Coordinates of C-alpha atoms in Angstrom, one line a residue:
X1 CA 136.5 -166.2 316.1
X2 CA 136.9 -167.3 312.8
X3 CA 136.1 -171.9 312.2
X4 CA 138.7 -173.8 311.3
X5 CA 137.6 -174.0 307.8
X6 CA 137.8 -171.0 307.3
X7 CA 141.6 -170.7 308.3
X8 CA 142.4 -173.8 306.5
X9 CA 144.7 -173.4 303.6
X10 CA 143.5 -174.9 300.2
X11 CA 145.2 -178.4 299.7
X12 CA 147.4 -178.7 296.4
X13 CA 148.8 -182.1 295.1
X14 CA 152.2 -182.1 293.4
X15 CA 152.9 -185.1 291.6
X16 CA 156.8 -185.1 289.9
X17 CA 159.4 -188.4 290.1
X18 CA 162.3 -186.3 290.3
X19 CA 162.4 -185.1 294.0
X20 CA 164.5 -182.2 293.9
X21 CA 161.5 -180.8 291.3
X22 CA 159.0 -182.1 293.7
X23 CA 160.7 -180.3 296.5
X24 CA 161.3 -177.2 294.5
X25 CA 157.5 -177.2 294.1
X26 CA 157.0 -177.7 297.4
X27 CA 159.1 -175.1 298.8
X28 CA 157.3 -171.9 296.3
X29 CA 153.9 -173.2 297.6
X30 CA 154.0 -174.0 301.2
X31 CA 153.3 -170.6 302.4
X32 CA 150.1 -170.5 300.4
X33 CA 148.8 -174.1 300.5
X34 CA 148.8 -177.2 302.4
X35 CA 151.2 -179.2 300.1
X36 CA 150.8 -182.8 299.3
X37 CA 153.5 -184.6 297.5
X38 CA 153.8 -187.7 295.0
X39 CA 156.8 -189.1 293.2
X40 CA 154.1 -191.4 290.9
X41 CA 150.8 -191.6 289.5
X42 CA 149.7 -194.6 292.1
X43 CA 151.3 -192.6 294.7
X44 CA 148.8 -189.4 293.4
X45 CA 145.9 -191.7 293.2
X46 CA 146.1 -192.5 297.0
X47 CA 146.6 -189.1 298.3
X48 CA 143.7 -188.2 295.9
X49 CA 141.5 -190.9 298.0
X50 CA 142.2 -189.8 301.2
X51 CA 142.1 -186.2 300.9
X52 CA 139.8 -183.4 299.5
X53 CA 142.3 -181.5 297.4
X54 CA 141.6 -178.7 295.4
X55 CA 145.0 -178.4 292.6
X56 CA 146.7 -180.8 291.0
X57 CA 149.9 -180.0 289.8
X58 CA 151.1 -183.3 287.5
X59 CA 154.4 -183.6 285.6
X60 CA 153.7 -184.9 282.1
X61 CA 156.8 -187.0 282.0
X62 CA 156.8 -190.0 284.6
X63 CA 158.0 -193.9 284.9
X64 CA 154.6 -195.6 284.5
X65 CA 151.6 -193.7 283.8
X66 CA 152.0 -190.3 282.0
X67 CA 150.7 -186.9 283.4
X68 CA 148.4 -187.0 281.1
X69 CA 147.0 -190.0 281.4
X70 CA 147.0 -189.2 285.3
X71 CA 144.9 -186.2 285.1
X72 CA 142.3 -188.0 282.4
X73 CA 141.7 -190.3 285.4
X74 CA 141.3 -187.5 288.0
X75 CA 138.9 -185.7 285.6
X76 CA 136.8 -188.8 285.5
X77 CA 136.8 -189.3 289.2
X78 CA 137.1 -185.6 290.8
X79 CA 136.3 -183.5 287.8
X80 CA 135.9 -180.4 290.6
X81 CA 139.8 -180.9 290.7
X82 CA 141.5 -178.2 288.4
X83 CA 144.0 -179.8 286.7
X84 CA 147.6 -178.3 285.9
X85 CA 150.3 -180.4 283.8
X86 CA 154.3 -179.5 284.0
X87 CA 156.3 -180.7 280.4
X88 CA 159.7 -179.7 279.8
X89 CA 159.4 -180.9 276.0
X90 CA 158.4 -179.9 272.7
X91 CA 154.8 -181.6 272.2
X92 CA 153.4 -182.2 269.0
X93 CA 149.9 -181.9 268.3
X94 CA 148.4 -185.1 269.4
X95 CA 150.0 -184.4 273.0
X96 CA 148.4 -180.8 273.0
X97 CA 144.9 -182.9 271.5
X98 CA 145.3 -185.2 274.6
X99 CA 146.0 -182.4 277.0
X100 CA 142.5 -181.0 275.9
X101 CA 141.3 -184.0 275.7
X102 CA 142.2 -184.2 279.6
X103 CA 140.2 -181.1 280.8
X104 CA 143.7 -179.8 281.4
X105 CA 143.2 -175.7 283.2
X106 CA 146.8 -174.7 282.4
X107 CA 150.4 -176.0 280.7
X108 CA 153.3 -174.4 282.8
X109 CA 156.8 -175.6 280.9
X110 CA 160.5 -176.2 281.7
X111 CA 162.1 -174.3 283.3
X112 CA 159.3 -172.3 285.7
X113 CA 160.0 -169.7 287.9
X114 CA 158.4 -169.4 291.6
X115 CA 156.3 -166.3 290.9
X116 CA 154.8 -168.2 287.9
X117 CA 153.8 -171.2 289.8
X118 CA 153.0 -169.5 292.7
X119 CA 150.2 -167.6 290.4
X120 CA 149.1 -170.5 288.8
X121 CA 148.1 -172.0 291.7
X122 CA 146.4 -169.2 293.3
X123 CA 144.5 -168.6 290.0
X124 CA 143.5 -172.5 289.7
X125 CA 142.4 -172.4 293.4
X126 CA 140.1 -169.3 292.9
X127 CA 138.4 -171.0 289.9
X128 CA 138.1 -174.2 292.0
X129 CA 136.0 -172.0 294.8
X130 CA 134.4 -169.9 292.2
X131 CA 132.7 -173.7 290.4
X132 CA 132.2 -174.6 294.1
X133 CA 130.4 -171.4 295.0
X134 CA 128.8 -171.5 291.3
X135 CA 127.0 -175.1 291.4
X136 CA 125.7 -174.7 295.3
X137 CA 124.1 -171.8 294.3
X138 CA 122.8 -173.5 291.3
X139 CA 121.5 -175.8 293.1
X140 CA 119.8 -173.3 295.6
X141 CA 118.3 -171.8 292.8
X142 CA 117.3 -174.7 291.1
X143 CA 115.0 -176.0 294.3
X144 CA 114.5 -172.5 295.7
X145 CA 113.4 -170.7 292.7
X146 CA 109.7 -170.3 293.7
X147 CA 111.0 -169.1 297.1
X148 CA 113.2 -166.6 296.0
X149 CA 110.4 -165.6 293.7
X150 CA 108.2 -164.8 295.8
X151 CA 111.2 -163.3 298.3
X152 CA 112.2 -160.9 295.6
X153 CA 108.4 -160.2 295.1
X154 CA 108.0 -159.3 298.8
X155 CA 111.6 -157.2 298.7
X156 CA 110.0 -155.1 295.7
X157 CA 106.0 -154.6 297.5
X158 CA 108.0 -153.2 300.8
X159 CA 110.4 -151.0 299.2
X160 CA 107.6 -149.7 296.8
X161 CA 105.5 -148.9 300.1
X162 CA 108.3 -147.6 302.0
X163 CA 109.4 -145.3 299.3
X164 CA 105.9 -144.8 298.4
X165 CA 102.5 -142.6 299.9
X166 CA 103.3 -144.4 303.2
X167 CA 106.8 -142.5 303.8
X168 CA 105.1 -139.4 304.0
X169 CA 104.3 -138.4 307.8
X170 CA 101.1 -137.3 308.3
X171 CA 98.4 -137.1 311.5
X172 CA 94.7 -138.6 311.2
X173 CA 93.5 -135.4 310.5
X174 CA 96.3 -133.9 308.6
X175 CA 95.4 -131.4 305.9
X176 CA 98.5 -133.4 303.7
X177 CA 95.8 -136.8 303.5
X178 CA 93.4 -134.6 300.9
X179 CA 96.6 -134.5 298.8
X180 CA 98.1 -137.5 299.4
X181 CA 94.7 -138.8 297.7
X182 CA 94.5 -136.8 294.8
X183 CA 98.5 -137.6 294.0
X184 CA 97.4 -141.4 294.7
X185 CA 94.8 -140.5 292.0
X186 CA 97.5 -138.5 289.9
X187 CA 99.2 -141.7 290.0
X188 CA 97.4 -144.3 288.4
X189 CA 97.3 -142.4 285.4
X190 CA 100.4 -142.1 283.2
X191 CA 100.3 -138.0 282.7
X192 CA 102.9 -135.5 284.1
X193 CA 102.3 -133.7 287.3
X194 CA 103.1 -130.5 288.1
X195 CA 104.2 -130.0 292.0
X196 CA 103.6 -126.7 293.4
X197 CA 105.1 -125.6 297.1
X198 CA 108.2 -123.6 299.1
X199 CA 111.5 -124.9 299.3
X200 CA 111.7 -127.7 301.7
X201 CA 107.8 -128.9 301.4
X202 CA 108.8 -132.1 300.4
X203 CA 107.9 -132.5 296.7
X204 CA 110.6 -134.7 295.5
X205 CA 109.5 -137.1 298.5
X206 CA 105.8 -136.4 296.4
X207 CA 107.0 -136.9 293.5
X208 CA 109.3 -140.4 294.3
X209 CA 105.6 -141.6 295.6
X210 CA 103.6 -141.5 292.6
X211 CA 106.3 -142.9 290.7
X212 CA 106.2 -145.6 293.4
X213 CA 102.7 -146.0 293.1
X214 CA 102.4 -145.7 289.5
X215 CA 102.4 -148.9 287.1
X216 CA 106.5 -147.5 286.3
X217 CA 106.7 -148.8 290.0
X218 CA 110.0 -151.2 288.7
X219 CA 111.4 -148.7 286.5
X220 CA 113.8 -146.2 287.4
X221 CA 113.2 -142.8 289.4
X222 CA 115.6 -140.1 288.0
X223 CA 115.9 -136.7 290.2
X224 CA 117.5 -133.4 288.8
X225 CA 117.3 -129.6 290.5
X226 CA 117.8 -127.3 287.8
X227 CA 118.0 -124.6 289.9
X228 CA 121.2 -122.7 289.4
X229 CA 122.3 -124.9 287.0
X230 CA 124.5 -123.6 283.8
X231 CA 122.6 -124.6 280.8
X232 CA 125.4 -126.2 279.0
X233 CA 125.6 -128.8 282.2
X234 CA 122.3 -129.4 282.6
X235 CA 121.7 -129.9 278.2
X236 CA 124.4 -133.2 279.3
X237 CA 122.6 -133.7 282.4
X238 CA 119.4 -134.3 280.9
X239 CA 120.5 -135.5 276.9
X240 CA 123.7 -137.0 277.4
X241 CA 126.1 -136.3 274.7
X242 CA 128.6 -137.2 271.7
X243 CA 131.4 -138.8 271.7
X244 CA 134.0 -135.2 271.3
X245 CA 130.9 -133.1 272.2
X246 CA 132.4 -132.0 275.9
X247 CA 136.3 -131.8 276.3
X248 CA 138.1 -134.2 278.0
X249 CA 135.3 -136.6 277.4
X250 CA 136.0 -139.3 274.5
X251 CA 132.9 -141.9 274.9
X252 CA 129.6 -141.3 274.7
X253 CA 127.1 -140.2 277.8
X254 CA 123.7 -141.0 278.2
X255 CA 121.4 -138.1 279.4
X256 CA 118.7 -138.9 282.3
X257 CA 115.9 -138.5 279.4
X258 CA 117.3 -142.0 278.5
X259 CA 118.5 -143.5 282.0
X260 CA 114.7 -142.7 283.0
X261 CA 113.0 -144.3 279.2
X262 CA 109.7 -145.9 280.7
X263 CA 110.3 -144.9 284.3
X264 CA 110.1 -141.8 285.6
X265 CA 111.7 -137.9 285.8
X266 CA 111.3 -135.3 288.1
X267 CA 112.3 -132.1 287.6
X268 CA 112.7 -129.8 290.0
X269 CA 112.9 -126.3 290.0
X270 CA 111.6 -126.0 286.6
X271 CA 110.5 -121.9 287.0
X272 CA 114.5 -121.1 287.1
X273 CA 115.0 -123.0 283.5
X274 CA 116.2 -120.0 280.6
X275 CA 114.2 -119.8 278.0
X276 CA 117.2 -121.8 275.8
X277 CA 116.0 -124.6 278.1
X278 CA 112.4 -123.8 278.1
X279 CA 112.5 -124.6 274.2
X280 CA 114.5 -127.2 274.6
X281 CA 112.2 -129.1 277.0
X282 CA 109.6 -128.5 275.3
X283 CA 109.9 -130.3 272.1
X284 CA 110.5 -133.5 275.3
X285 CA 106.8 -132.7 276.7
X286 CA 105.2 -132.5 274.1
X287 CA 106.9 -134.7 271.4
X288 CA 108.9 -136.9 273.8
X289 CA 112.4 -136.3 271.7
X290 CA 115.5 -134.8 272.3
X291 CA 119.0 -134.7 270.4
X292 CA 121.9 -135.2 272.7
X293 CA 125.2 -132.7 273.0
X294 CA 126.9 -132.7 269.4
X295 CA 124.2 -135.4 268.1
X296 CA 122.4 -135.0 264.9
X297 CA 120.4 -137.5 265.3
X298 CA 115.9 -137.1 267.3
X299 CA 116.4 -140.0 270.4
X300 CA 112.6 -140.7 271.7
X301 CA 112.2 -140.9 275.3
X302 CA 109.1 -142.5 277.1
X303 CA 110.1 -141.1 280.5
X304 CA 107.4 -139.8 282.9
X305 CA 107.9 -135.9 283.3
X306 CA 106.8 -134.8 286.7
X307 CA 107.7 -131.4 287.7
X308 CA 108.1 -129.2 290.5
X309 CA 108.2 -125.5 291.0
X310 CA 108.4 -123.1 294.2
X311 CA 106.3 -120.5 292.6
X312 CA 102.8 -120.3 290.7
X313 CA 104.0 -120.7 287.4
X314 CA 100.3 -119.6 286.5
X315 CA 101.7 -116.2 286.9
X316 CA 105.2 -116.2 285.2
X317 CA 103.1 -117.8 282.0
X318 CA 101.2 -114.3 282.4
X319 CA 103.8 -112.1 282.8
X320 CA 105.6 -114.3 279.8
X321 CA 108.5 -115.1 281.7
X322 CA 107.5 -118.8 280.9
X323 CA 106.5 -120.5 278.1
X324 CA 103.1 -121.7 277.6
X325 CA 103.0 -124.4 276.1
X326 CA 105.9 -125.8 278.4
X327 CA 103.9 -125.2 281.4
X328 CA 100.6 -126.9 279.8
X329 CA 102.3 -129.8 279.1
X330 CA 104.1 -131.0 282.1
X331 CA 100.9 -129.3 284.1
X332 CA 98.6 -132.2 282.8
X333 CA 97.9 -132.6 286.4
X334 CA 98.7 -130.2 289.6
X335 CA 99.3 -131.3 293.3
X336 CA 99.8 -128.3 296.0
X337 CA 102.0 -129.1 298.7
X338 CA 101.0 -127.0 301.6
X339 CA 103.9 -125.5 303.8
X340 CA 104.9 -127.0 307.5
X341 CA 103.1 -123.4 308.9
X342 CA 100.0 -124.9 307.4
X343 CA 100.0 -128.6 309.1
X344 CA 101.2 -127.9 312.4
X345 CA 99.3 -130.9 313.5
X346 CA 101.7 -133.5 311.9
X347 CA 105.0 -131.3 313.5
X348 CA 105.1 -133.7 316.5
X349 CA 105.1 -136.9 314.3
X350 CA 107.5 -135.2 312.0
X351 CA 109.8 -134.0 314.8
X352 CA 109.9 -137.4 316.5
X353 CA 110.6 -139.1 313.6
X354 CA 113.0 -136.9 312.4
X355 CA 115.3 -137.4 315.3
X356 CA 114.9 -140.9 315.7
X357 CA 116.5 -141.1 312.3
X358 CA 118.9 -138.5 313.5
X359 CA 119.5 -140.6 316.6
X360 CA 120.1 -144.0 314.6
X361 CA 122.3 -142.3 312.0
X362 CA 124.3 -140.6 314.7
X363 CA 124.8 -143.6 317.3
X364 CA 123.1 -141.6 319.5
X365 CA 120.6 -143.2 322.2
X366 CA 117.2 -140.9 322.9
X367 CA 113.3 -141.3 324.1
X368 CA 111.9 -138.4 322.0
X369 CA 110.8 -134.9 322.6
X370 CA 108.9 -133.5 325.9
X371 CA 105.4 -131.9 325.1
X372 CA 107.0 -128.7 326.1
X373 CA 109.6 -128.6 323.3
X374 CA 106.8 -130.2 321.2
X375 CA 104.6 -127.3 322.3
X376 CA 107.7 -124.8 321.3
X377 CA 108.1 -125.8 318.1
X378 CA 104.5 -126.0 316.7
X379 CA 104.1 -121.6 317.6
X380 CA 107.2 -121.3 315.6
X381 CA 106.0 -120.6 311.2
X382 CA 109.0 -122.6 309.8
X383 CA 110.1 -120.6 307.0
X384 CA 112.6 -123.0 305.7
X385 CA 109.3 -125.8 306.2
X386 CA 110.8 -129.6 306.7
X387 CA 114.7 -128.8 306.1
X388 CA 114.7 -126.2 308.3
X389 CA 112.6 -128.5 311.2
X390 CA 115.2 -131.4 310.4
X391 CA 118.2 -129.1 311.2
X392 CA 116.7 -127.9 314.1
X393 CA 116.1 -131.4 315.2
X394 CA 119.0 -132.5 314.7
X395 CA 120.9 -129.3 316.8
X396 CA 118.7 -130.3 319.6
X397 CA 120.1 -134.0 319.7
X398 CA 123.7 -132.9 319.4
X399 CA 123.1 -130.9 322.4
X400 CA 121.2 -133.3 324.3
X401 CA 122.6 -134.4 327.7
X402 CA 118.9 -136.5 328.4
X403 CA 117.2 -139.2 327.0
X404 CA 113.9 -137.5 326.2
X405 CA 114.8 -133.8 324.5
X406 CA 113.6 -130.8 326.6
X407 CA 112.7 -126.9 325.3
X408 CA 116.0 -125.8 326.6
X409 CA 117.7 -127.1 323.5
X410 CA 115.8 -125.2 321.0
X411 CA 117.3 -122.4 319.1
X412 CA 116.3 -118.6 320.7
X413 CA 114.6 -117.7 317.9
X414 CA 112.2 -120.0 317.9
X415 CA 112.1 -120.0 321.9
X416 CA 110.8 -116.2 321.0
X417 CA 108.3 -117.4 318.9
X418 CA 104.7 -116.4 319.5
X419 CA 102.3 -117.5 316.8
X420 CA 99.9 -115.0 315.1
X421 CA 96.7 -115.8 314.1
X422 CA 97.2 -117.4 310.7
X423 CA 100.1 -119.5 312.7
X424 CA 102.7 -117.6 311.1
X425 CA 105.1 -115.9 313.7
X426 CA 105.7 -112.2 313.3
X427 CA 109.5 -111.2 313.7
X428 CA 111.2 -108.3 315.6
X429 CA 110.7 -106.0 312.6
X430 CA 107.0 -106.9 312.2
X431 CA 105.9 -105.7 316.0
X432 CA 108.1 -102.7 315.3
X433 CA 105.9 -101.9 312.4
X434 CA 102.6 -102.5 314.1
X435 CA 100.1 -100.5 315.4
X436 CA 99.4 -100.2 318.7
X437 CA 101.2 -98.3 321.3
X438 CA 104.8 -98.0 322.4
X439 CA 104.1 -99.6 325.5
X440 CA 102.1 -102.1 324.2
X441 CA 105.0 -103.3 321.4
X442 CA 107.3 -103.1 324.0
X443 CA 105.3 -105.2 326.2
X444 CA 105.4 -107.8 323.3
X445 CA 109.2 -107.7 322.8
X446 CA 109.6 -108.5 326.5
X447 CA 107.4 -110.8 327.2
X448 CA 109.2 -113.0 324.1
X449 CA 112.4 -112.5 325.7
X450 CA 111.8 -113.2 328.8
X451 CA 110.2 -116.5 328.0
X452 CA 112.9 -117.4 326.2
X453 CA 115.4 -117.0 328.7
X454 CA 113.8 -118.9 331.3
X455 CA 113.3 -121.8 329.3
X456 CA 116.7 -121.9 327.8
X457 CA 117.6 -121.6 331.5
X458 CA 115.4 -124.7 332.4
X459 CA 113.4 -122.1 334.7
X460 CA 116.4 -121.5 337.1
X461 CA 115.5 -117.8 338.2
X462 CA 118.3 -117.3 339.9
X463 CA 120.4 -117.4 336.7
X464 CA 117.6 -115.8 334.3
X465 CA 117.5 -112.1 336.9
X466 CA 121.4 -112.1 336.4
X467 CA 121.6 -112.4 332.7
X468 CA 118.3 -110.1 332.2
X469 CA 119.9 -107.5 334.6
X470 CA 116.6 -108.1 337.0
X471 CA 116.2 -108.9 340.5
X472 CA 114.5 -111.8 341.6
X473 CA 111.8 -109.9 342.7
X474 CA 111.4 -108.2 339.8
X475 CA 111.5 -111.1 337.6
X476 CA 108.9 -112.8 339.6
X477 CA 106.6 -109.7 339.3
X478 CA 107.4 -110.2 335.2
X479 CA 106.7 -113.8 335.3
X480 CA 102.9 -112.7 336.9
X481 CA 102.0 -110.0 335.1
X482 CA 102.6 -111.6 331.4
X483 CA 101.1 -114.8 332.8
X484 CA 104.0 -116.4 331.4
X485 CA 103.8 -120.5 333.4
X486 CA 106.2 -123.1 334.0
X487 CA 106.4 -125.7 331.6
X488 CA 105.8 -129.3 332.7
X489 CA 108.5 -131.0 334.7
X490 CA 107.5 -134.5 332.7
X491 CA 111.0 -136.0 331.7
X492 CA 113.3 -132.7 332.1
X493 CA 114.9 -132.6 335.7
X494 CA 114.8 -130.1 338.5
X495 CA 116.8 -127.3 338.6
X496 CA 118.2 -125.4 341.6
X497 CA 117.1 -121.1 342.0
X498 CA 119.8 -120.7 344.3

């Protein structure tokens, strides 16, 4: 429940000697403010003493002192007061003089309508709160300022190490840490970087690390996939453009080259660029210029070119299908990013922390994953690498009725998975093709399939015989002779055969 303070209304003081005016006054204001009202200067002064008000609003013509000469005395003593004065009359110019003279905020004049004071006031009470809110936190600042200093310091080391080397997941023996420490290498030194690996590796996550732990740490990281990109949006993407240069667009843009000057640029993608762009990126490698969209003019930009690329552009340069010189120059340096089929051994911190960040995003609440599912997962060769984990990850937790995630969840493909001897998982079509005999492919086929089913199934028999068309029996003599075992009952309950 909200303090009283914070429900109060802001107190406003109207000062006039004609009451039906003060009244008047009274009656536009009182939903908005808690009104206090004075038919004379003295009258004012002692409301003023006894109460913390916020707006004056002071008629300039009164017996005794003058509205002026009223609000010259409340600047002196409550100068946080903002100060409005009411004159029906023509003034000349040593009134206005004295009226500035007074610190006056605003001069509202004969006749006034209700919507007009009304706003007045509102607008002099905002600017009262905004000096309030203004000098407390100047005065914060001006004892805190080391503090804050060294706060904001603090702010900047964690979010450089959470967006740095440290964000990427990895195990004690992971074959990732060999090039985690050559990109922490890579970093230090203020060349470009190429990034070779599939789709979904993680190399924009490399790539925000060394900036992160470069010496551009503070500037700004800039992030563009050109795949698939029309040229003519990605030449505005990148170089901004002219004022007229693109329809419907009458100011100027500013291109990434600039938004990332002395920071840093990754680019993404880079074997799909045309050879229009090719050229064009080029002369920004190697020269560091570029002329934006319907410019004439060479703009210089001191951005950090990293680059990433899903295939070995090595080759393409070969077959001429890319530019040489483009490729030497933003492959000063090059980092391979293995595939997930390659570092199996970080797939259970992956997994894990995938879902947890599933889980918190989602509302959802959940232990983790079983060693069984974990088990699952790591035969399977993860075409589509970390994406393709993440979605799977995050089917399982939509799915999950438990708190700690079982195998049951977990798509049949991967259920059917059985790894091959350089981890990656032969499909359907691969057995077909193999040698070996009929029996023995078959044999293969089956054995996947029925593991699958039972551990969708959770292991209940009873339903796998009926949906494989088996007996129990039969099943049973399956489940022997492929030496296919029950996974571990550790945080998945007990199900029923019958």
């Amino acid at each position: 429940m909200a303090d009283a303070s914070t429900l109060s209304l802001p107190t406003i003081l109207l000062v006039d000697d004609e009451e039906h005016a003060l009244n008047a006054m009274r009656m536009a204001l009182e939903d908005d403010f808690d009104c206090l009202c004075a038919l004379n200067a003295d009258e004012a002064e002692a409301l003023m003493e006894d109460n913390f008000v916020q707006v004056v609003i002071c008629d300039q013509r009164m017996p005794g002192r003058s509205g002026v000469d009223f609000l010259s005395a409340v600047r002196d003593r409550w100068p946080e007061t903002v100060r409005i004065i009411i004159t029906g009359y023509a003034e000349t110019q040593d009134m206005i003089a004295a009226i500035n003279d007074a610190g006056i905020y605003q001069l509202i004049t004969k006749p006034w309508h209700p919507d007009q004071l009304i706003m007045m006031a509102k607008n002099a009470a905002d600017l009262f709160r905004l000096n309030r809110d203004h000098e407390r936190m100047s005065l914060e600042m001006r004892f805190l300022t080391r503090s804050v200093e060294h706060k904001l310091a603090e702010k900047r080391r964690a979010l450089r190490e959470g967006l740095g080397f440290e964000k990427i997941l990895r195990s004690a023996n992971s074959p990732m840490n060999p090039v985690v420490a050559q990109a922490r290498q890579f970093a230090s030194f203020d060349v470009s970087v190429m990034i070779v690996g599939e789709e979904g590796t993680g190399k924009a996550e490399m790539a925000r690390a060394i900036h992160y732990g470069s010496l551009r740490s503070d500037r700004a990281f800039h992030e563009v996939n050109v795949v698939g990109v029309d040229d003519r949006i990605l030449e505005i993407e990148l170089f901004g453009h002219k004022r007229g240069a693109v329809p419907n667009l009458q100011t100027n843009g500013v291109g990434l080259l600039q938004k990332a000057d002395r920071g840093t640029l990754f680019l993404n993608g880079i074997e799909s660029l045309s050879p229009r762009m090719q050229l064009q990126l080029q002369q920004v490698a190697t020269e560091g210029v570029f002329r934006p969209v319907g410019g004439h003019e060479t703009l210089r930009s001191g951005a950090r070119l990293i680059a990433g690329s899903s295939r070995d552009l090595r080759a393409e340069v070969e077959a001429g299908n890319f530019r040489a010189d483009l490729f030497y120059a933003l492959a000063q340096t090059t980092l391979q990013v293995p595939p997930l089929r390659a570092r199996l051994s970080d797939l259970p911190l992956l997994a894990q922390e995938m879902l947890f960040e599933a889980a918190s995003r989602h509302g959802k609440i959940v232990h983790g994953l079983c060693e069984d599912a974990i088990d699952f997962l790591k035969r399977y060769h993860w075409p589509g690498n970390l994406r393709e984990l993440e979605n799977e990850v995050l089917r399982m937790l939509i799915f999950a009725q438990d708190a700690v995630l079982g195998p049951e969840l977990i798509s049949r493909h991967i259920l059917q998975a059985a790894p091959s001897e350089a981890g990656r998982e032969p499909g359907v079509d691969a057995v077909l093709a193999d040698t070996g005999s009929l029996k023995e492919r078959v044999e293969q086929i089956e054995m996947r399939i029925l593991r699958e089913t039972l551990t969708r199934l959770r292991w209940n028999k009873s339903r796998a015989a009926s949906e494989l068309g088996l007996s129990r029996v039969g099943l049973r003599a399956k489940i022997e002779r492929y030496g296919i075992e029950e996974p571990r009952k550790a945080g998945m309950p007990d199900d029923e055969e019958e």
